[in-house]
Amino acid sequence: SITGACRAIQKLTRVRVVDNSALGNTPYHRPPKCIHVYNKTGVGKVGDKILLAIKGEKKKALIVGHKMPGPTMTPRFDSNNVVLIEDNGNPTGTRIKTPIPYSLRQKGEFSKVLAIARNFV
């Protein structure tokens, strides 16, 4: 059906880890998958927290970009990008390799994730 393609990030969506954490960068035969979205709708947009299944472990992550076109003047990415975070919101890695949207900076949350980002779009 067409509704599956129109959603952003939901359960069983494959994602790409864009920070330099050890868990996200070592190769594995299965890509990380979203197994839960922490909001009411069950569809994750930029700035939402999700739960990942990555290398047989469960880890929390923050969505920093998705393929689905968003509102006007928000960037659309080539892949569904996430940054691994700990339970208290601190990022696991020390650098983010891809540009992240400027709309995350306007929300004001996740200041430590914004501090390790190099580029904004």
CSV table of C-alpha atoms in Angstrom, one decimal:
chain,number,residue,atom,x,y,z
A,1,SER,CA,0.0,0.0,0.0
A,2,ILE,CA,1.1,3.6,-0.4
A,3,THR,CA,0.8,4.5,3.3
A,4,GLY,CA,3.9,2.5,4.2
A,5,ALA,CA,6.1,4.5,1.9
A,6,CYS,CA,4.8,7.8,3.3
A,7,ARG,CA,5.8,7.2,6.9
A,8,ALA,CA,9.0,8.5,8.3
A,9,ILE,CA,10.5,6.0,10.8
A,10,GLN,CA,8.4,3.3,12.4
A,11,LYS,CA,8.9,-0.2,13.7
A,12,LEU,CA,11.3,-2.4,11.7
A,13,THR,CA,12.7,0.6,9.7
A,14,ARG,CA,16.4,0.2,8.9
A,15,VAL,CA,18.5,3.1,10.0
A,16,ARG,CA,22.1,4.4,9.7
A,17,VAL,CA,24.2,5.3,12.7
A,18,VAL,CA,26.0,8.6,11.9
A,19,ASP,CA,28.2,9.1,15.0
A,20,ASN,CA,31.6,7.6,15.7
A,21,SER,CA,30.5,5.3,18.5
A,22,ALA,CA,32.1,1.8,18.6
A,23,LEU,CA,28.8,0.0,18.5
A,24,GLY,CA,27.5,1.9,15.4
A,25,ASN,CA,30.7,1.7,13.3
A,26,THR,CA,31.9,-1.9,13.6
A,27,PRO,CA,30.5,-4.0,10.7
A,28,TYR,CA,27.7,-6.5,11.3
A,29,HIS,CA,25.7,-8.7,9.0
A,30,ARG,CA,22.3,-7.0,9.9
A,31,PRO,CA,21.6,-3.3,9.8
A,32,PRO,CA,20.2,-1.6,12.9
A,33,LYS,CA,16.4,-1.6,13.1
A,34,CYS,CA,13.9,0.5,15.0
A,35,ILE,CA,11.9,-1.6,17.4
A,36,HIS,CA,10.0,1.2,19.2
A,37,VAL,CA,9.2,4.9,18.8
A,38,TYR,CA,8.8,7.0,22.0
A,39,ASN,CA,5.8,9.1,21.0
A,40,LYS,CA,2.0,8.8,20.8
A,41,THR,CA,1.7,8.2,17.0
A,42,GLY,CA,4.4,5.5,16.6
A,43,VAL,CA,6.0,7.4,13.7
A,44,GLY,CA,9.3,9.1,14.4
A,45,LYS,CA,10.3,12.5,12.9
A,46,VAL,CA,13.5,14.5,13.4
A,47,GLY,CA,14.1,15.0,17.2
A,48,ASP,CA,12.2,11.9,18.4
A,49,LYS,CA,13.7,9.2,20.4
A,50,ILE,CA,13.6,5.6,19.3
A,51,LEU,CA,14.8,2.2,20.5
A,52,LEU,CA,17.1,0.3,18.2
A,53,ALA,CA,18.0,-3.4,17.9
A,54,ILE,CA,21.7,-3.2,17.0
A,55,LYS,CA,24.1,-6.2,17.1
A,56,GLY,CA,21.8,-8.1,19.5
A,57,GLU,CA,21.5,-5.2,21.9
A,58,LYS,CA,18.8,-2.6,22.6
A,59,LYS,CA,20.0,1.0,22.5
A,60,LYS,CA,18.2,4.3,22.5
A,61,ALA,CA,18.8,6.7,19.6
A,62,LEU,CA,17.8,10.2,18.4
A,63,ILE,CA,16.6,10.7,14.9
A,64,VAL,CA,18.6,13.4,13.1
A,65,GLY,CA,17.4,12.9,9.6
A,66,HIS,CA,14.9,10.9,7.5
A,67,LYS,CA,14.1,10.2,3.9
A,68,MET,CA,10.5,11.4,4.0
A,69,PRO,CA,9.9,15.0,2.9
A,70,GLY,CA,9.0,17.1,5.8
A,71,PRO,CA,7.5,20.6,6.2
A,72,THR,CA,8.6,23.5,3.9
A,73,MET,CA,12.3,24.5,4.3
A,74,THR,CA,13.4,21.4,6.2
A,75,PRO,CA,16.0,19.1,4.6
A,76,ARG,CA,15.3,15.7,3.2
A,77,PHE,CA,18.1,13.1,3.6
A,78,ASP,CA,19.3,10.2,1.5
A,79,SER,CA,19.1,7.8,4.5
A,80,ASN,CA,17.4,7.5,7.9
A,81,ASN,CA,20.1,8.9,10.2
A,82,VAL,CA,20.3,8.4,14.0
A,83,VAL,CA,22.7,9.2,16.8
A,84,LEU,CA,23.1,6.7,19.6
A,85,ILE,CA,22.3,8.1,23.1
A,86,GLU,CA,22.4,6.8,26.6
A,87,ASP,CA,19.4,6.7,28.9
A,88,ASN,CA,20.1,10.1,30.3
A,89,GLY,CA,20.4,11.7,26.9
A,90,ASN,CA,24.1,12.0,26.5
A,91,PRO,CA,25.5,10.9,23.1
A,92,THR,CA,27.6,7.7,23.0
A,93,GLY,CA,30.0,9.0,20.4
A,94,THR,CA,32.2,12.1,20.3
A,95,ARG,CA,31.5,13.3,16.7
A,96,ILE,CA,28.6,13.3,14.2
A,97,LYS,CA,29.8,12.6,10.7
A,98,THR,CA,26.9,14.0,8.7
A,99,PRO,CA,25.1,17.4,8.8
A,100,ILE,CA,22.1,17.6,11.0
A,101,PRO,CA,19.0,19.8,10.5
A,102,TYR,CA,18.9,23.3,12.0
A,103,SER,CA,15.4,22.6,13.4
A,104,LEU,CA,17.0,20.5,16.1
A,105,ARG,CA,18.9,23.5,17.4
A,106,GLN,CA,15.7,25.5,17.6
A,107,LYS,CA,14.0,22.9,19.8
A,108,GLY,CA,16.6,23.4,22.5
A,109,GLU,CA,16.7,19.8,23.7
A,110,PHE,CA,19.7,17.5,23.4
A,111,SER,CA,22.3,20.3,23.8
A,112,LYS,CA,25.1,17.7,24.2
A,113,VAL,CA,24.2,16.1,20.8
A,114,LEU,CA,24.2,19.5,19.2
A,115,ALA,CA,27.6,20.3,20.7
A,116,ILE,CA,29.3,17.3,19.0
A,117,ALA,CA,27.8,18.1,15.6
A,118,ARG,CA,30.0,19.8,13.0
A,119,ASN,CA,27.6,20.9,10.3
A,120,PHE,CA,24.0,22.2,10.3
A,121,VAL,CA,21.7,22.4,7.3
